mmCIF file of C-alpha atoms in Angstrom:
data_model
loop_
_atom_site.group_PDB
_atom_site.id
_atom_site.type_symbol
_atom_site.label_atom_id
_atom_site.label_comp_id
_atom_site.label_asym_id
_atom_site.label_seq_id
_atom_site.Cartn_x
_atom_site.Cartn_y
_atom_site.Cartn_z
ATOM 1 C CA UNK A 1 -1.259 8.311 -16.270
ATOM 2 C CA UNK A 2 -4.059 7.008 -18.480
ATOM 3 C CA UNK A 3 -7.118 9.292 -18.260
ATOM 4 C CA UNK A 4 -9.366 6.661 -19.871
ATOM 5 C CA UNK A 5 -8.712 4.080 -17.124
ATOM 6 C CA UNK A 6 -7.864 6.625 -14.386
ATOM 7 C CA UNK A 7 -4.760 4.491 -13.645
ATOM 8 C CA UNK A 8 -1.042 4.953 -13.265
ATOM 9 C CA UNK A 9 1.294 1.989 -13.146
ATOM 10 C CA UNK A 10 2.959 -0.370 -13.011
ATOM 11 C CA UNK A 11 4.935 1.026 -10.129
ATOM 12 C CA UNK A 12 7.569 -1.256 -8.574
ATOM 13 C CA UNK A 13 7.064 -1.594 -4.807
ATOM 14 C CA UNK A 14 10.696 -2.623 -4.380
ATOM 15 C CA UNK A 15 11.988 0.756 -5.521
ATOM 16 C CA UNK A 16 13.224 2.013 -8.788
ATOM 17 C CA UNK A 17 15.745 4.513 -10.068
ATOM 18 C CA UNK A 18 14.670 7.242 -7.618
ATOM 19 C CA UNK A 19 12.897 5.176 -4.956
ATOM 20 C CA UNK A 20 9.460 5.979 -3.587
ATOM 21 C CA UNK A 21 8.816 3.801 -0.540
ATOM 22 C CA UNK A 22 10.388 3.678 2.903
ATOM 23 C CA UNK A 23 11.036 0.235 4.351
ATOM 24 C CA UNK A 24 11.948 0.304 8.013
ATOM 25 C CA UNK A 25 14.410 -2.094 9.631
ATOM 26 C CA UNK A 26 11.834 -3.620 11.944
ATOM 27 C CA UNK A 27 14.064 -6.570 12.821
ATOM 28 C CA UNK A 28 17.058 -4.553 14.116
ATOM 29 C CA UNK A 29 19.187 -6.729 11.830
ATOM 30 C CA UNK A 30 19.422 -4.394 8.846
ATOM 31 C CA UNK A 31 16.626 -6.104 6.945
ATOM 32 C CA UNK A 32 12.975 -5.582 6.110
ATOM 33 C CA UNK A 33 10.747 -8.560 5.440
ATOM 34 C CA UNK A 34 8.325 -6.340 3.539
ATOM 35 C CA UNK A 35 11.077 -5.058 1.238
ATOM 36 C CA UNK A 36 12.595 -8.523 0.794
ATOM 37 C CA UNK A 37 9.227 -9.975 -0.192
ATOM 38 C CA UNK A 38 8.508 -7.128 -2.631
ATOM 39 C CA UNK A 39 11.964 -7.517 -4.177
ATOM 40 C CA UNK A 40 11.857 -11.323 -4.370
ATOM 41 C CA UNK A 41 8.426 -11.248 -6.039
ATOM 42 C CA UNK A 42 9.201 -8.114 -8.114
ATOM 43 C CA UNK A 43 5.874 -6.785 -6.842
ATOM 44 C CA UNK A 44 4.267 -3.984 -8.859
ATOM 45 C CA UNK A 45 1.152 -1.866 -8.374
ATOM 46 C CA UNK A 46 -1.343 -0.099 -10.602
ATOM 47 C CA UNK A 47 -3.031 2.844 -8.832
ATOM 48 C CA UNK A 48 -6.550 3.242 -10.259
ATOM 49 C CA UNK A 49 -9.155 5.773 -9.172
ATOM 50 C CA UNK A 50 -12.479 3.972 -8.813
ATOM 51 C CA UNK A 51 -14.522 6.859 -10.301
ATOM 52 C CA UNK A 52 -14.299 10.456 -11.502
ATOM 53 C CA UNK A 53 -14.544 11.912 -7.965
ATOM 54 C CA UNK A 54 -10.993 10.621 -7.402
ATOM 55 C CA UNK A 55 -11.641 9.963 -3.716
ATOM 56 C CA UNK A 56 -10.814 6.236 -3.735
ATOM 57 C CA UNK A 57 -7.910 4.396 -5.334
ATOM 58 C CA UNK A 58 -7.746 0.648 -5.863
ATOM 59 C CA UNK A 59 -4.223 -0.749 -5.925
ATOM 60 C CA UNK A 60 -3.866 -3.727 -8.246
ATOM 61 C CA UNK A 61 -1.007 -5.953 -7.079
ATOM 62 C CA UNK A 62 1.084 -7.892 -9.593
ATOM 63 C CA UNK A 63 3.870 -10.360 -8.831
ATOM 64 C CA UNK A 64 6.243 -12.316 -11.021
ATOM 65 C CA UNK A 65 4.507 -15.526 -12.031
ATOM 66 C CA UNK A 66 7.769 -17.401 -11.486
ATOM 67 C CA UNK A 67 7.603 -16.476 -7.770
ATOM 68 C CA UNK A 68 4.360 -18.474 -7.552
ATOM 69 C CA UNK A 69 4.938 -21.183 -10.169
ATOM 70 C CA UNK A 70 8.591 -21.925 -10.802
ATOM 71 C CA UNK A 71 8.004 -23.038 -14.401
ATOM 72 C CA UNK A 72 6.295 -19.774 -15.459
ATOM 73 C CA UNK A 73 8.003 -17.541 -18.036
ATOM 74 C CA UNK A 74 10.475 -15.256 -16.271
ATOM 75 C CA UNK A 75 8.873 -12.046 -17.574
ATOM 76 C CA UNK A 76 5.238 -13.006 -16.865
ATOM 77 C CA UNK A 77 3.242 -11.262 -14.130
ATOM 78 C CA UNK A 78 -0.007 -12.277 -12.454
ATOM 79 C CA UNK A 79 -2.477 -10.011 -10.673
ATOM 80 C CA UNK A 80 -3.450 -11.161 -7.204
ATOM 81 C CA UNK A 81 -7.251 -11.311 -6.971
ATOM 82 C CA UNK A 82 -8.799 -8.552 -4.874
ATOM 83 C CA UNK A 83 -10.865 -11.032 -2.877
ATOM 84 C CA UNK A 84 -7.600 -12.506 -1.596
ATOM 85 C CA UNK A 85 -5.585 -9.308 -1.125
ATOM 86 C CA UNK A 86 -7.232 -5.935 -1.679
ATOM 87 C CA UNK A 87 -5.376 -2.672 -1.193
ATOM 88 C CA UNK A 88 -7.035 0.720 -1.505
ATOM 89 C CA UNK A 89 -6.616 4.362 -0.526
ATOM 90 C CA UNK A 90 -9.417 6.625 0.734
ATOM 91 C CA UNK A 91 -8.932 10.394 0.576
ATOM 92 C CA UNK A 92 -9.071 12.105 3.984
ATOM 93 C CA UNK A 93 -8.601 15.786 4.958
ATOM 94 C CA UNK A 94 -5.041 15.013 6.157
ATOM 95 C CA UNK A 95 -3.962 12.762 3.244
ATOM 96 C CA UNK A 96 -4.923 9.151 2.500
ATOM 97 C CA UNK A 97 -6.116 6.203 4.574
ATOM 98 C CA UNK A 98 -4.316 3.184 3.077
ATOM 99 C CA UNK A 99 -6.394 0.052 3.618
ATOM 100 C CA UNK A 100 -5.316 -3.552 3.191
ATOM 101 C CA UNK A 101 -7.897 -6.305 3.298
ATOM 102 C CA UNK A 102 -6.679 -9.879 3.336
ATOM 103 C CA UNK A 103 -9.546 -12.172 2.412
ATOM 104 C CA UNK A 104 -11.968 -9.350 1.586
ATOM 105 C CA UNK A 105 -15.246 -10.390 3.215
ATOM 106 C CA UNK A 106 -17.568 -8.564 0.780
ATOM 107 C CA UNK A 107 -15.845 -10.054 -2.258
ATOM 108 C CA UNK A 108 -15.742 -13.521 -0.700
ATOM 109 C CA UNK A 109 -19.489 -13.420 -0.026
ATOM 110 C CA UNK A 110 -20.060 -12.907 -3.747
ATOM 111 C CA UNK A 111 -17.858 -15.894 -4.609
ATOM 112 C CA UNK A 112 -18.842 -18.386 -1.901
ATOM 113 C CA UNK A 113 -20.922 -17.449 1.159
ATOM 114 C CA UNK A 114 -19.969 -20.692 2.941
ATOM 115 C CA UNK A 115 -16.243 -20.152 2.488
ATOM 116 C CA UNK A 116 -16.203 -17.024 4.651
ATOM 117 C CA UNK A 117 -17.210 -18.893 7.798
ATOM 118 C CA UNK A 118 -14.034 -20.997 7.659
ATOM 119 C CA UNK A 119 -11.587 -18.171 6.938
ATOM 120 C CA UNK A 120 -10.372 -15.217 8.972
ATOM 121 C CA UNK A 121 -10.373 -11.858 7.193
ATOM 122 C CA UNK A 122 -8.017 -9.068 8.275
ATOM 123 C CA UNK A 123 -8.253 -5.330 7.624
ATOM 124 C CA UNK A 124 -5.441 -2.891 8.382
ATOM 125 C CA UNK A 125 -5.130 0.892 7.948
ATOM 126 C CA UNK A 126 -2.268 3.352 7.960
ATOM 127 C CA UNK A 127 -1.977 7.039 7.056
ATOM 128 C CA UNK A 128 -0.251 8.171 3.877
ATOM 129 C CA UNK A 129 1.025 11.731 3.687
ATOM 130 C CA UNK A 130 2.470 13.296 0.544
ATOM 131 C CA UNK A 131 6.030 14.272 1.410
ATOM 132 C CA UNK A 132 7.182 15.314 -2.091
ATOM 133 C CA UNK A 133 4.990 17.128 -4.616
ATOM 134 C CA UNK A 134 4.710 16.479 -8.342
ATOM 135 C CA UNK A 135 7.661 18.800 -8.996
ATOM 136 C CA UNK A 136 9.960 16.971 -6.579
ATOM 137 C CA UNK A 137 9.662 19.642 -3.877
ATOM 138 C CA UNK A 138 9.276 18.702 -0.225
ATOM 139 C CA UNK A 139 5.828 19.330 1.268
ATOM 140 C CA UNK A 140 4.947 20.539 4.769
ATOM 141 C CA UNK A 141 4.842 16.861 5.858
ATOM 142 C CA UNK A 142 8.481 16.180 4.939
ATOM 143 C CA UNK A 143 10.101 17.337 8.236
ATOM 144 C CA UNK A 144 7.766 15.097 10.283
ATOM 145 C CA UNK A 145 8.493 12.152 7.974
ATOM 146 C CA UNK A 146 12.251 12.710 8.189
ATOM 147 C CA UNK A 147 12.161 12.983 11.990
ATOM 148 C CA UNK A 148 10.191 9.736 12.151
ATOM 149 C CA UNK A 149 12.407 7.888 9.660
ATOM 150 C CA UNK A 150 15.629 9.054 11.348
ATOM 151 C CA UNK A 151 14.579 8.132 14.881
ATOM 152 C CA UNK A 152 15.073 4.545 16.086
ATOM 153 C CA UNK A 153 12.419 5.379 18.686
ATOM 154 C CA UNK A 154 9.896 5.509 15.821
ATOM 155 C CA UNK A 155 10.552 1.980 14.636
ATOM 156 C CA UNK A 156 8.851 0.094 17.493
ATOM 157 C CA UNK A 157 5.643 1.925 16.464
ATOM 158 C CA UNK A 158 5.891 0.292 13.053
ATOM 159 C CA UNK A 159 3.522 -2.512 13.872
ATOM 160 C CA UNK A 160 -0.056 -3.605 13.331
ATOM 161 C CA UNK A 161 -1.644 -1.639 16.144
ATOM 162 C CA UNK A 162 0.282 1.621 16.440
ATOM 163 C CA UNK A 163 -0.649 3.646 13.381
ATOM 164 C CA UNK A 164 -1.429 7.135 14.656
ATOM 165 C CA UNK A 165 -2.374 10.187 12.612
ATOM 166 C CA UNK A 166 -0.459 13.143 14.113
ATOM 167 C CA UNK A 167 -2.930 15.657 12.653
ATOM 168 C CA UNK A 168 -6.044 13.972 14.061
ATOM 169 C CA UNK A 169 -4.548 13.115 17.449
ATOM 170 C CA UNK A 170 -5.996 9.639 17.521
ATOM 171 C CA UNK A 171 -5.484 6.074 16.498
ATOM 172 C CA UNK A 172 -6.576 5.299 12.950
ATOM 173 C CA UNK A 173 -5.875 1.650 12.744
ATOM 174 C CA UNK A 174 -5.639 -1.557 14.595
ATOM 175 C CA UNK A 175 -6.078 -5.236 13.888
#
């Protein structure tokens, strides 16, 4: 944590010594395309609060340069521009609304107003609940997470239009 920048990172998406993401087997073949991509690209994130209210977090995505340009130094990373792929988190009463914008329309308008008309922007949302606290203790959300993660019936809901917040009783996201 750097209080001057309000950032923590770089956090590997593909795991780490203790792990911190769940990647579901959405293919029923024992694989996860999301995990495979994160691992292949050695994707990393910086989590940066946008201001001192700490209500919004921008996630800065970095990938190994060699995964984009084969001749790049093996230890070099590049940050994907937010206009192309912008991830953020908005604080909500129940946790966080994780937002992904591919081809961020507002940022694209600043770069090239004409470009937006020829491209299709996508925005997706899903809820994020804290399941382990800062001391490594399970929170009140942990049993619901474990039931979801352990149930094959949960996996078909892992798609672009079925992200439901159990506390709010309604759909939060869709494409």
